[in-house]
Short mmCIF file of C-alpha atoms in Angstrom, two decimals:
data_model
loop_
_atom_site.label_atom_id
_atom_site.label_comp_id
_atom_site.label_asym_id
_atom_site.label_seq_id
_atom_site.Cartn_x
_atom_site.Cartn_y
_atom_site.Cartn_z
CA MET A 520 -56.62 -24.38 80.95
CA ARG A 521 -54.07 -23.53 83.57
CA LYS A 522 -52.45 -26.91 83.21
CA ARG A 523 -52.05 -26.59 79.48
CA ILE A 524 -50.17 -23.33 79.91
CA HIS A 525 -47.71 -25.10 82.17
CA THR A 526 -47.02 -27.94 79.76
CA PRO A 527 -43.36 -27.82 78.69
CA GLY A 528 -42.79 -26.71 75.11
CA LEU A 529 -41.07 -29.89 73.98
CA LEU A 530 -43.85 -32.13 75.19
CA ARG A 531 -46.35 -30.03 73.30
CA LEU A 532 -44.11 -30.28 70.24
CA LEU A 533 -43.75 -34.06 70.43
CA PRO A 534 -47.14 -35.00 68.92
CA ALA A 535 -46.46 -32.66 66.04
CA LEU A 536 -43.07 -34.28 65.43
CA LEU A 537 -44.60 -37.72 65.51
CA ALA A 538 -47.24 -36.62 63.05
CA VAL A 539 -44.58 -35.30 60.67
CA ALA A 540 -42.62 -38.53 61.01
CA LEU A 541 -45.74 -40.59 60.24
CA LEU A 542 -46.49 -38.41 57.25
CA PHE A 543 -43.18 -39.41 55.72
CA ALA A 544 -43.54 -42.98 56.89
CA ALA A 545 -44.74 -44.44 53.58
CA THR A 546 -41.72 -43.75 51.36
CA PRO A 547 -38.82 -44.82 53.62
CA LEU A 548 -40.73 -47.91 54.68
CA ARG A 549 -40.92 -49.13 51.12
CA ALA A 550 -37.32 -48.14 50.47
CA ALA A 551 -36.19 -49.93 53.61
CA GLU A 552 -37.74 -53.13 52.48
CA GLU A 553 -35.91 -52.96 49.20
CA LYS A 554 -32.58 -51.79 50.55
CA ALA A 555 -29.96 -53.96 52.13
CA GLU A 556 -28.61 -53.41 55.63
CA ILE A 557 -27.38 -49.89 56.32
CA ASP A 558 -23.64 -49.79 56.96
CA VAL A 559 -23.45 -47.15 59.70
CA LYS A 560 -19.67 -47.03 59.81
CA GLU A 561 -19.51 -46.56 56.05
CA ALA A 562 -22.24 -43.91 56.10
CA VAL A 563 -20.68 -41.91 58.93
CA LEU A 564 -17.11 -42.13 57.66
CA GLY A 565 -18.27 -41.49 54.11
CA HIS A 566 -19.97 -38.26 55.13
CA MET A 567 -16.96 -37.11 57.08
CA SER A 568 -14.33 -38.00 54.50
CA ASP A 569 -13.00 -35.90 51.71
CA ALA A 570 -14.32 -36.81 48.25
CA TYR A 571 -13.69 -36.07 44.59
CA ASP A 572 -17.28 -34.90 44.11
CA TRP A 573 -19.76 -33.11 46.32
CA HIS A 574 -22.52 -35.56 47.03
CA ILE A 575 -25.87 -33.83 47.55
CA THR A 576 -28.37 -36.66 47.79
CA THR A 577 -29.33 -40.02 46.37
CA TRP A 578 -32.69 -40.12 44.64
CA ASN A 579 -34.11 -43.49 43.59
CA GLY A 580 -30.64 -45.00 43.49
CA HIS A 581 -29.19 -42.07 41.51
CA HIS A 582 -26.41 -40.05 43.09
CA VAL A 583 -27.00 -36.33 42.75
CA SER A 584 -23.64 -34.69 43.17
CA ILE A 585 -21.53 -31.76 42.00
CA PRO A 586 -18.54 -33.06 40.01
CA LEU A 587 -15.24 -31.39 40.92
CA PRO A 588 -11.97 -31.13 39.01
CA VAL A 589 -9.43 -33.89 39.47
CA ILE A 590 -5.83 -32.76 39.05
CA VAL A 591 -3.29 -35.59 39.01
CA ARG A 592 0.20 -36.03 37.65
CA SER A 593 0.60 -39.21 35.69
CA GLN A 594 3.54 -41.44 36.54
CA ARG A 595 3.34 -42.84 33.03
CA ASP A 596 3.84 -39.70 30.95
CA GLY A 597 4.85 -37.25 33.69
CA ARG A 598 2.14 -34.77 32.69
CA TRP A 599 -0.64 -33.24 34.74
CA HIS A 600 -4.09 -34.55 33.93
CA VAL A 601 -7.07 -32.33 34.67
CA PHE A 602 -10.57 -33.72 34.27
CA SER A 603 -13.97 -33.75 35.91
CA SER A 604 -14.65 -36.33 38.59
CA ALA A 605 -17.79 -37.20 36.58
CA ARG A 606 -15.40 -39.11 34.28
CA PHE A 607 -15.17 -41.78 36.96
CA GLY A 608 -18.70 -42.72 36.07
CA HIS A 609 -21.92 -42.57 37.96
CA ASP A 610 -20.87 -44.79 40.81
CA GLY A 611 -17.19 -43.77 40.60
CA LYS A 612 -15.98 -47.15 39.42
CA GLU A 613 -14.83 -46.30 35.91
CA THR A 614 -11.28 -45.67 34.78
CA TYR A 615 -10.39 -42.47 32.92
CA GLU A 616 -7.00 -41.89 31.26
CA GLY A 617 -5.65 -44.74 33.37
CA PHE A 618 -6.83 -43.19 36.66
CA TYR A 619 -9.38 -44.80 38.94
CA ILE A 620 -10.71 -44.41 42.47
CA ASP A 621 -9.50 -47.22 44.69
CA GLU A 622 -12.17 -47.87 47.30
CA GLU A 623 -9.80 -50.23 49.13
CA ARG A 624 -7.23 -47.52 49.63
CA GLN A 625 -9.18 -44.61 51.20
CA GLY A 626 -11.07 -43.91 47.96
CA LYS A 627 -8.14 -41.98 46.51
CA VAL A 628 -7.18 -41.72 42.85
CA TYR A 629 -4.60 -44.26 41.70
CA GLU A 630 -3.09 -44.99 38.32
CA ARG A 631 -3.49 -48.36 36.64
CA GLY A 632 -0.27 -50.30 36.71
CA TYR A 633 1.35 -48.21 39.45
CA ASP A 634 1.25 -48.99 43.14
CA ALA A 635 2.33 -45.57 44.38
CA ARG A 636 -0.09 -42.68 44.57
CA PRO A 637 0.26 -40.08 41.82
CA TRP A 638 0.74 -36.45 42.75
CA ASP A 639 -2.82 -35.38 43.43
CA ILE A 640 -3.90 -31.79 43.95
CA SER A 641 -7.53 -32.30 43.00
CA ILE A 642 -10.11 -29.71 43.97
CA THR A 643 -11.91 -32.00 46.36
CA LYS A 644 -15.01 -31.37 48.45
CA ASP A 645 -12.89 -30.12 51.37
CA VAL A 646 -10.90 -27.81 49.09
CA VAL A 647 -14.12 -26.30 47.74
CA GLN A 648 -15.39 -25.91 51.29
CA ILE A 649 -12.14 -24.20 52.30
CA TRP A 650 -12.42 -21.72 49.42
CA ILE A 651 -16.08 -21.04 50.22
CA ASN A 652 -15.07 -20.33 53.81
CA ILE A 653 -12.28 -18.09 52.68
CA VAL A 654 -14.60 -16.12 50.42
CA ILE A 655 -16.92 -15.69 53.43
CA LEU A 656 -13.99 -14.50 55.56
CA LEU A 657 -12.81 -12.06 52.92
CA VAL A 658 -16.28 -10.66 52.30
CA VAL A 659 -16.98 -10.26 56.01
CA PHE A 660 -13.69 -8.65 56.97
CA LEU A 661 -13.18 -6.51 53.90
CA THR A 662 -16.71 -5.16 54.38
CA CYS A 663 -15.88 -4.34 57.98
CA ALA A 664 -12.54 -2.79 57.01
CA ARG A 665 -14.26 -0.66 54.38
CA TRP A 666 -16.66 0.60 57.02
CA TYR A 667 -13.70 1.85 59.05
CA ARG A 668 -11.91 3.34 56.08
CA LYS A 669 -14.99 5.43 55.24
CA ARG A 670 -15.14 6.97 58.69
CA ASN A 671 -12.83 8.76 61.06
CA VAL A 672 -12.26 8.61 64.79
CA GLN A 673 -14.83 11.16 65.76
CA ASP A 674 -17.69 9.23 64.15
CA ALA A 675 -19.87 6.96 66.23
CA ALA A 676 -18.63 3.43 66.97
CA PRO A 677 -20.07 0.75 64.67
CA GLY A 678 -23.26 -1.07 65.53
CA GLY A 679 -24.93 -4.11 64.04
CA PHE A 680 -22.79 -6.61 62.18
CA VAL A 681 -19.64 -4.50 62.02
CA GLY A 682 -19.99 -3.82 65.73
CA MET A 683 -20.28 -7.52 66.45
CA MET A 684 -17.20 -8.33 64.38
CA GLU A 685 -15.34 -5.52 66.10
CA VAL A 686 -16.21 -6.94 69.51
CA LEU A 687 -15.00 -10.39 68.40
CA VAL A 688 -11.79 -9.11 66.84
CA VAL A 689 -11.00 -6.93 69.84
CA ALA A 690 -11.81 -9.73 72.28
CA ILE A 691 -9.46 -12.14 70.48
CA ASN A 692 -6.80 -9.51 69.88
CA ASP A 693 -6.74 -7.95 73.34
CA ASP A 694 -7.96 -10.54 75.79
CA LEU A 695 -6.43 -13.57 74.16
CA ILE A 696 -3.44 -12.72 71.97
CA LYS A 697 -2.16 -9.70 73.85
CA ALA A 698 -2.82 -11.33 77.21
CA SER A 699 -1.06 -14.57 76.28
CA ILE A 700 1.93 -13.28 74.32
CA GLY A 701 2.48 -9.99 76.06
CA GLU A 702 2.34 -6.35 75.05
CA LYS A 703 5.86 -6.37 73.62
CA HIS A 704 5.69 -9.11 70.98
CA TYR A 705 2.02 -9.76 70.24
CA ARG A 706 1.80 -7.54 67.17
CA ARG A 707 4.03 -9.89 65.17
CA TYR A 708 1.71 -12.85 65.78
CA ALA A 709 -1.69 -11.15 65.91
CA PRO A 710 -2.56 -11.37 62.19
CA TYR A 711 -1.73 -15.08 62.08
CA LEU A 712 -3.66 -15.93 65.24
CA LEU A 713 -6.65 -13.78 64.29
CA THR A 714 -6.78 -15.40 60.86
CA VAL A 715 -6.51 -18.88 62.40
CA PHE A 716 -9.30 -18.11 64.86
CA PHE A 717 -11.71 -16.77 62.30
CA PHE A 718 -10.86 -19.41 59.73
CA LEU A 719 -11.46 -22.18 62.27
CA LEU A 720 -14.63 -20.51 63.54
CA VAL A 721 -16.12 -20.13 60.07
CA THR A 722 -15.01 -23.63 59.06
CA ASN A 723 -16.43 -25.21 62.22
CA LEU A 724 -19.72 -23.39 61.77
CA MET A 725 -19.96 -24.16 58.06
CA GLY A 726 -19.32 -27.82 58.89
CA LEU A 727 -22.56 -27.83 60.84
CA ILE A 728 -24.70 -26.82 57.88
CA PRO A 729 -25.83 -30.12 56.40
CA ILE A 730 -26.41 -28.95 52.81
CA PHE A 731 -24.33 -27.63 49.94
CA PRO A 732 -22.53 -24.43 50.88
CA GLY A 733 -21.46 -26.19 54.06
CA GLY A 734 -21.27 -29.62 55.54
CA ALA A 735 -17.78 -30.73 54.58
CA ASN A 736 -15.87 -31.97 57.57
CA VAL A 737 -12.78 -29.78 57.20
CA THR A 738 -11.55 -29.19 60.75
CA GLY A 739 -12.34 -32.81 61.54
CA ASN A 740 -9.74 -33.82 58.95
CA ILE A 741 -6.29 -34.28 60.42
CA THR A 742 -4.62 -32.68 57.39
CA ILE A 743 -6.06 -29.29 58.31
CA THR A 744 -5.27 -29.40 62.01
CA PHE A 745 -1.83 -30.80 61.13
CA LEU A 746 -1.15 -27.76 58.97
CA PHE A 747 -2.18 -25.24 61.63
CA ALA A 748 -0.32 -27.09 64.36
CA THR A 749 2.76 -27.13 62.12
CA ILE A 750 2.56 -23.39 61.45
CA THR A 751 2.23 -22.74 65.18
CA PHE A 752 5.15 -25.12 65.79
CA LEU A 753 7.27 -23.12 63.33
CA PHE A 754 6.27 -19.81 64.95
CA ILE A 755 7.19 -21.16 68.37
CA ASN A 756 10.53 -22.66 67.45
CA LEU A 757 11.77 -20.29 64.77
CA LEU A 758 10.90 -17.10 66.63
CA GLY A 759 11.55 -18.34 70.17
CA ASN A 760 14.24 -16.38 71.98
CA ARG A 761 17.43 -17.51 73.73
CA GLU A 762 15.74 -17.92 77.08
CA TYR A 763 13.32 -20.40 75.52
CA TRP A 764 16.10 -22.61 74.21
CA LYS A 765 18.01 -22.29 77.43
CA GLU A 766 14.98 -23.50 79.37
CA ILE A 767 14.87 -26.54 77.12
CA PHE A 768 18.51 -27.54 77.15
CA TRP A 769 19.58 -26.20 80.53
CA PRO A 770 16.42 -25.83 82.63
CA ASP A 771 16.31 -24.56 86.17
CA VAL A 772 16.48 -27.90 87.94
CA PRO A 773 19.03 -29.59 90.20
CA THR A 774 22.16 -30.38 88.20
CA TRP A 775 21.86 -34.17 88.54
CA MET A 776 18.63 -34.01 86.55
CA LYS A 777 20.34 -32.59 83.49
CA CYS A 778 23.91 -33.83 83.77
CA PRO A 779 25.41 -36.37 83.09
CA VAL A 780 22.07 -37.95 82.10
CA PRO A 781 20.09 -35.21 80.30
CA LEU A 782 16.78 -36.21 81.86
CA MET A 783 15.02 -32.84 81.81
CA PRO A 784 16.39 -31.70 78.44
CA VAL A 785 15.02 -34.89 76.87
CA ILE A 786 11.62 -34.31 78.44
CA GLU A 787 11.65 -30.66 77.35
CA LEU A 788 12.72 -31.63 73.85
CA PHE A 789 9.89 -34.10 73.73
CA GLY A 790 7.57 -31.31 74.90
CA ILE A 791 8.44 -29.23 71.84
CA PHE A 792 6.60 -31.79 69.75
CA THR A 793 3.85 -32.83 72.14
CA LYS A 794 2.48 -29.29 72.40
CA PRO A 795 1.62 -28.86 68.72
CA PHE A 796 0.62 -32.50 68.55
CA ALA A 797 -1.92 -31.90 71.32
CA LEU A 798 -3.15 -28.85 69.40
CA MET A 799 -3.58 -30.92 66.28
CA VAL A 800 -5.40 -33.81 67.92
CA ARG A 801 -7.63 -31.71 70.18
CA LEU A 802 -9.27 -29.74 67.39
CA PHE A 803 -9.42 -32.73 65.05
CA ALA A 804 -10.93 -35.10 67.63
CA ASN A 805 -13.45 -32.60 68.92
CA MET A 806 -14.82 -31.71 65.52
CA LEU A 807 -14.71 -35.31 64.34
CA ALA A 808 -16.58 -36.50 67.43
CA GLY A 809 -19.29 -33.88 66.99
CA HIS A 810 -19.84 -34.83 63.37
CA ALA A 811 -19.73 -38.53 64.16
CA ILE A 812 -22.37 -38.23 66.88
CA ILE A 813 -24.73 -36.18 64.74
CA LEU A 814 -24.30 -38.51 61.77
CA SER A 815 -24.78 -41.59 63.97
CA LEU A 816 -27.94 -40.13 65.45
CA THR A 817 -29.16 -39.49 61.92
CA CYS A 818 -28.41 -43.11 61.05
CA VAL A 819 -30.57 -44.18 64.00
CA ILE A 820 -33.57 -42.85 62.08
CA PHE A 821 -32.84 -45.02 59.04
CA ILE A 822 -31.95 -48.15 61.05
CA THR A 823 -35.01 -48.02 63.27
CA TRP A 824 -37.24 -47.55 60.21
CA GLN A 825 -36.00 -50.92 59.04
CA VAL A 826 -37.50 -52.55 62.14
CA ASN A 827 -41.03 -51.27 61.83
CA ALA A 828 -43.00 -48.05 61.53
CA LEU A 829 -43.81 -47.72 65.23
CA VAL A 830 -40.24 -48.14 66.42
CA GLY A 831 -39.08 -45.99 63.55
CA THR A 832 -41.45 -43.15 64.39
CA SER A 833 -40.86 -43.10 68.12
CA LEU A 834 -37.09 -43.47 67.98
CA SER A 835 -36.87 -40.97 65.14
CA ALA A 836 -38.52 -38.40 67.38
CA VAL A 837 -36.03 -39.14 70.14
CA SER A 838 -33.20 -39.05 67.64
CA PHE A 839 -34.47 -35.76 66.24
CA LEU A 840 -34.45 -34.16 69.67
CA MET A 841 -30.95 -35.46 70.34
CA ILE A 842 -29.70 -34.22 66.98
CA LEU A 843 -31.19 -30.83 67.80
CA PHE A 844 -29.39 -30.87 71.14
CA MET A 845 -26.12 -31.98 69.53
CA ASP A 846 -26.36 -29.30 66.87
CA LEU A 847 -26.80 -26.64 69.52
CA LEU A 848 -23.93 -28.12 71.48
CA GLU A 849 -21.79 -28.17 68.35
CA LEU A 850 -22.49 -24.47 67.83
CA LEU A 851 -20.87 -23.92 71.19
CA VAL A 852 -18.07 -26.39 70.45
CA ALA A 853 -17.40 -24.69 67.10
CA PHE A 854 -16.61 -21.48 68.94
CA ILE A 855 -14.85 -23.09 71.89
CA GLN A 856 -12.50 -25.19 69.77
CA ALA A 857 -11.55 -22.27 67.54
CA TYR A 858 -10.98 -20.23 70.69
CA VAL A 859 -9.01 -22.96 72.46
CA PHE A 860 -6.79 -23.60 69.44
CA THR A 861 -6.00 -19.91 69.15
CA MET A 862 -5.53 -19.49 72.88
CA LEU A 863 -3.18 -22.45 73.23
CA SER A 864 -1.22 -21.34 70.16
CA ALA A 865 -0.90 -17.90 71.73
CA VAL A 866 0.08 -19.36 75.10
CA PHE A 867 2.74 -21.60 73.54
CA ILE A 868 4.06 -18.67 71.52
CA GLY A 869 4.08 -16.60 74.70
CA MET A 870 6.08 -19.35 76.41
CA SER A 871 8.66 -19.22 73.63
CA LEU A 872 9.37 -15.59 74.52
CA PRO A 873 10.26 -15.61 78.23
CA GLU A 874 11.28 -12.14 79.35
CA HIS A 875 13.98 -13.06 81.87
CA HIS A 876 15.14 -16.14 83.66
CA LYS A 877 13.22 -16.82 86.82
CA ALA A 878 15.62 -17.00 89.72
CA MET B 970 -1.90 -46.25 56.80
CA GLN B 971 -4.14 -47.18 53.90
CA ASN B 972 -6.45 -49.19 56.10
CA MET B 973 -7.21 -46.16 58.23
CA PRO B 974 -10.04 -43.78 57.41
CA SER B 975 -8.82 -41.02 55.12
CA ILE B 976 -9.59 -38.31 57.69
CA LEU B 977 -6.91 -39.80 59.94
CA THR B 978 -4.09 -39.56 57.41
CA PRO B 979 -2.70 -36.29 56.07
CA ASP B 980 -3.33 -35.84 52.38
CA PHE B 981 -0.88 -33.93 50.24
CA GLY B 982 -3.40 -32.35 47.88
CA LEU B 983 -5.60 -31.07 50.67
CA LEU B 984 -2.55 -29.81 52.55
CA PHE B 985 -1.38 -27.96 49.46
CA TRP B 986 -4.72 -26.25 48.85
CA MET B 987 -5.24 -25.49 52.51
CA LEU B 988 -1.81 -23.88 52.75
CA LEU B 989 -2.41 -21.87 49.59
CA ALA B 990 -5.87 -20.76 50.70
CA PHE B 991 -4.62 -19.91 54.16
CA LEU B 992 -1.71 -17.88 52.83
CA VAL B 993 -4.09 -15.94 50.58
CA VAL B 994 -6.55 -15.20 53.35
CA LEU B 995 -3.75 -14.43 55.81
CA PHE B 996 -2.15 -12.01 53.37
CA VAL B 997 -5.38 -10.19 52.54
CA LEU B 998 -6.72 -10.05 56.08
CA ALA B 999 -3.37 -9.13 57.63
CA LYS B 1000 -2.86 -6.39 55.09
CA PHE B 1001 -6.32 -4.92 54.62
CA ALA B 1002 -8.71 -6.10 57.31
CA PHE B 1003 -7.28 -6.65 60.78
CA PRO B 1004 -5.02 -3.58 60.90
CA ALA B 1005 -7.98 -1.44 59.79
CA ILE B 1006 -10.19 -2.81 62.55
CA THR B 1007 -7.68 -2.96 65.41
CA GLY B 1008 -6.17 0.33 64.29
CA ALA B 1009 -9.55 2.03 64.30
CA VAL B 1010 -10.32 0.62 67.72
CA GLU B 1011 -6.97 1.73 69.10
CA GLU B 1012 -7.38 5.14 67.55
CA ARG B 1013 -10.84 5.42 69.07
CA LYS B 1014 -9.45 4.35 72.44
CA ARG B 1015 -6.78 7.03 72.19
CA PHE B 1016 -9.38 9.58 71.14
CA ILE B 1017 -11.62 8.67 74.08
CA ASP B 1018 -8.68 8.79 76.51
CA GLU B 1019 -7.68 12.16 75.16
CA SER B 1020 -11.24 13.45 75.32
CA LEU B 1021 -11.52 12.29 78.91
CA LYS B 1022 -8.25 13.98 79.76
CA ASN B 1023 -9.38 17.18 78.06
CA ALA B 1024 -12.70 17.05 79.84
CA ARG B 1025 -10.97 16.57 83.17
CA GLU B 1026 -8.64 19.47 82.47
CA ALA B 1027 -11.53 21.64 81.36
CA ASN B 1028 -13.39 20.76 84.52
CA GLU B 1029 -10.39 21.64 86.62
CA ARG B 1030 -9.98 24.90 84.77
CA LEU B 1031 -13.66 25.62 85.18
CA ALA B 1032 -13.41 24.90 88.90
CA THR B 1033 -10.50 27.31 89.31
CA ILE B 1034 -12.31 29.89 87.22
CA GLU B 1035 -15.37 29.51 89.37
CA ALA B 1036 -13.34 29.85 92.54
CA LYS B 1037 -11.62 32.87 91.10
CA SER B 1038 -14.85 34.51 90.03
CA ALA B 1039 -16.40 33.83 93.43
CA GLN B 1040 -13.36 35.42 95.03
CA LEU B 1041 -13.65 38.38 92.67
CA LEU B 1042 -17.33 38.72 93.39
CA LYS B 1043 -16.70 38.65 97.11
CA GLU B 1044 -13.98 41.25 96.83
CA ALA B 1045 -16.19 43.40 94.64
CA ARG B 1046 -18.99 43.19 97.17
CA GLU B 1047 -16.67 44.15 99.98
CA GLN B 1048 -15.34 47.01 97.94
CA GLN B 1049 -18.83 48.10 97.08
CA ALA B 1050 -19.84 48.08 100.72
CA GLN B 1051 -16.73 50.01 101.60
CA ILE B 1052 -17.30 52.55 98.85
CA LEU B 1053 -20.91 52.96 99.85
CA GLN B 1054 -19.94 53.46 103.42
CA GLU B 1055 -17.29 55.96 102.46
CA ALA B 1056 -19.69 57.76 100.21
CA LYS B 1057 -22.20 57.96 102.96
CA ARG B 1058 -19.62 59.29 105.36
CA THR B 1059 -18.37 61.75 102.81
CA GLY B 1060 -21.91 62.87 102.14
CA GLU B 1061 -22.56 63.36 105.77
CA ASN B 1062 -19.33 65.30 106.15
CA ILE B 1063 -20.15 67.50 103.20
CA ILE B 1064 -23.60 68.21 104.58
CA ALA B 1065 -22.21 68.92 108.00
CA GLU B 1066 -19.52 71.17 106.58
CA ALA B 1067 -22.01 72.94 104.36
CA ARG B 1068 -24.27 73.47 107.28
CA ALA B 1069 -21.43 74.77 109.41
CA LYS B 1070 -20.29 77.01 106.59
CA ALA B 1071 -23.82 78.30 106.01
CA GLN B 1072 -24.18 79.01 109.68
CA ALA B 1073 -20.87 80.80 109.80
CA GLU B 1074 -21.76 82.77 106.69
CA GLY B 1075 -25.14 83.70 108.07
CA ARG B 1076 -23.61 84.79 111.30
CA LYS B 1077 -21.03 86.85 109.48
CA ASP B 1078 -23.71 88.52 107.32
CA LEU B 1079 -25.79 89.23 110.38
CA GLU B 1080 -22.86 90.75 112.14
CA ALA B 1081 -21.98 92.81 109.08
CA ALA B 1082 -25.59 93.97 108.88
CA LYS B 1083 -25.57 94.74 112.51
CA ALA B 1084 -22.35 96.70 112.16
CA GLN B 1085 -23.81 98.53 109.16
CA ILE B 1086 -26.93 99.30 111.10
CA ALA B 1087 -24.84 100.55 113.96
CA VAL B 1088 -22.85 102.73 111.66
CA GLU B 1089 -25.98 104.01 109.98
CA LYS B 1090 -27.50 104.67 113.32
CA GLU B 1091 -24.42 106.54 114.45
CA ASN B 1092 -24.50 108.53 111.25
CA ALA B 1093 -28.18 109.27 111.67
CA LEU B 1094 -27.69 110.27 115.23
CA ARG B 1095 -24.79 112.39 114.22
CA ASP B 1096 -26.93 114.04 111.51
CA ILE B 1097 -29.80 114.65 113.85
CA ARG B 1098 -27.47 116.01 116.42
CA SER B 1099 -25.87 118.38 113.95
CA GLN B 1100 -29.26 119.41 112.61
CA VAL B 1101 -30.55 119.92 116.12
CA VAL B 1102 -27.49 122.03 116.88
CA GLY B 1103 -28.01 123.92 113.64
CA LEU B 1104 -31.67 124.41 114.42
CA SER B 1105 -30.93 125.39 117.94
CA LEU B 1106 -28.40 127.84 116.71
CA GLN B 1107 -30.79 129.26 114.16
CA ILE B 1108 -33.55 129.40 116.71
CA ALA B 1109 -31.22 130.94 119.18
CA GLU B 1110 -30.08 133.44 116.61
CA LYS B 1111 -33.61 134.32 115.67
CA VAL B 1112 -34.66 134.49 119.33
CA VAL B 1113 -31.81 136.77 120.06
CA ARG B 1114 -32.71 138.92 117.07
CA GLY B 1115 -36.38 139.18 118.07
CA SER B 1116 -35.81 140.00 121.67
CA LEU B 1117 -33.75 142.73 120.48
CA ALA B 1118 -36.75 144.32 118.68
CA ASP B 1119 -39.88 143.70 120.73
CA ASP B 1120 -40.83 141.51 123.49
CA LYS B 1121 -44.17 140.82 122.05
CA ALA B 1122 -42.87 140.56 118.65
CA GLN B 1123 -40.13 138.39 119.99
CA GLN B 1124 -42.57 136.14 121.59
CA ALA B 1125 -44.67 135.88 118.47
CA TYR B 1126 -41.75 135.34 116.36
CA ILE B 1127 -40.39 132.54 118.44
CA GLU B 1128 -43.78 130.91 118.41
CA ARG B 1129 -43.98 131.25 114.67
CA LEU B 1130 -40.54 129.84 114.26
CA LEU B 1131 -41.33 126.97 116.48
CA ALA B 1132 -44.42 126.35 114.53
CA GLU B 1133 -42.48 126.46 111.37
CA GLN B 1134 -39.93 124.16 112.86
CA THR B 1135 -42.42 121.64 114.01
CA GLN B 1136 -44.23 121.77 110.69
CA GLN B 1137 -41.05 121.46 108.78
CA PRO B 1138 -39.60 118.05 109.11
#
């Protein structure tokens, strides 16, 4: 009796997991026999990539997905064509109004007879995910803001959800933005950095939900991190003060290092671009890696089931535990990466506003 | 570029929508949400600071008031003691004075009475003396008149007179 109490929780859970895995053993086993080899790279990349429809599941060889609007400008007639992605047919191989999805070229829409890509502002899976996240952000923060508008200073401080959001906002605003940029200038940048933080946080978290309202790999797409890094780059270099530019072109180093060969200025100039580049790649790579690991671990289940039921069951249990661990880790990473991106943006912005030249 | 996975290459359409979505959310949140929250927090911070300052001031004021009231109380007690003492002394003085006065008065009355008595006595003595003289004269007159008539009769007469005299007050 005493011993059973001391048994670790996971070990007690393991038989149950195995039982569940065995229960589902029959269907995948049959499917595995029929199906060809699983292409892990294709499966992982496919799940992480943007798409013209929102794939939910595949049931008996039928794709169940939400079709999304395709918006492309034809090179032939110069007009915008708007149609549902369902027009590309069930497996996405059909041509509609001269447009087709080219699997060889990143699965993007191309026009028959033209080699160049048409202008394409389709509402893709990532775009839908972005708007869902933005609706969440607006609902959350406008609800909080309304709470404050309805009360005055002498009322009690908020508790519950509004209190939690207040703690987060104040922590980012005071301990991160104000601390990194400085009391004097931070107000100009605070709305941007706060919005970036919360957008990235919500997007990272939504990316972890495997089913419909979430699951699109948005922050693990370089387009998104490129945009935020570019905006930060513009903030740094357009609003940087004279001292900042002086430190780039005439830094405080022995003269021979900057004249006649402008060694340090070249390095500093290079640094202008490496900083936002590091921002872009860090967030992108971290989120991509997290998704890739979870998806790969999920693929382990399907691959091992192709071997035999015993291997499939046992390795699926291991894989399940590792996916659980990775998901928990990714929860942490979702916050950390949003925080780090905001913090580094704030630090770089702070560095573009040096108060006085250090002697 | 086209051989790379699509997540590694920036896509114009996604960039466009992301920028649009971000500008929308930035505009709304920067205008309606974040200022409301940070403003409320700052206002609360100011309110708390002010309240603390007020409380500190009130405490200080209370402390000085307490000190002042203690001082007042002490002074009042001292004054009370002094007044009581004075009152006691005054009371004693009054009693002593009254006693002295009463004694003096009593003595004076006694003396006056004594003087009166003396005067009365003098007067009485003087009266008696004059009456005695008068009586003596009358007796002497009558004795002289009787002796002139008869010795025996004189004798009897004098005795009768004497008797009369002694009977008469």
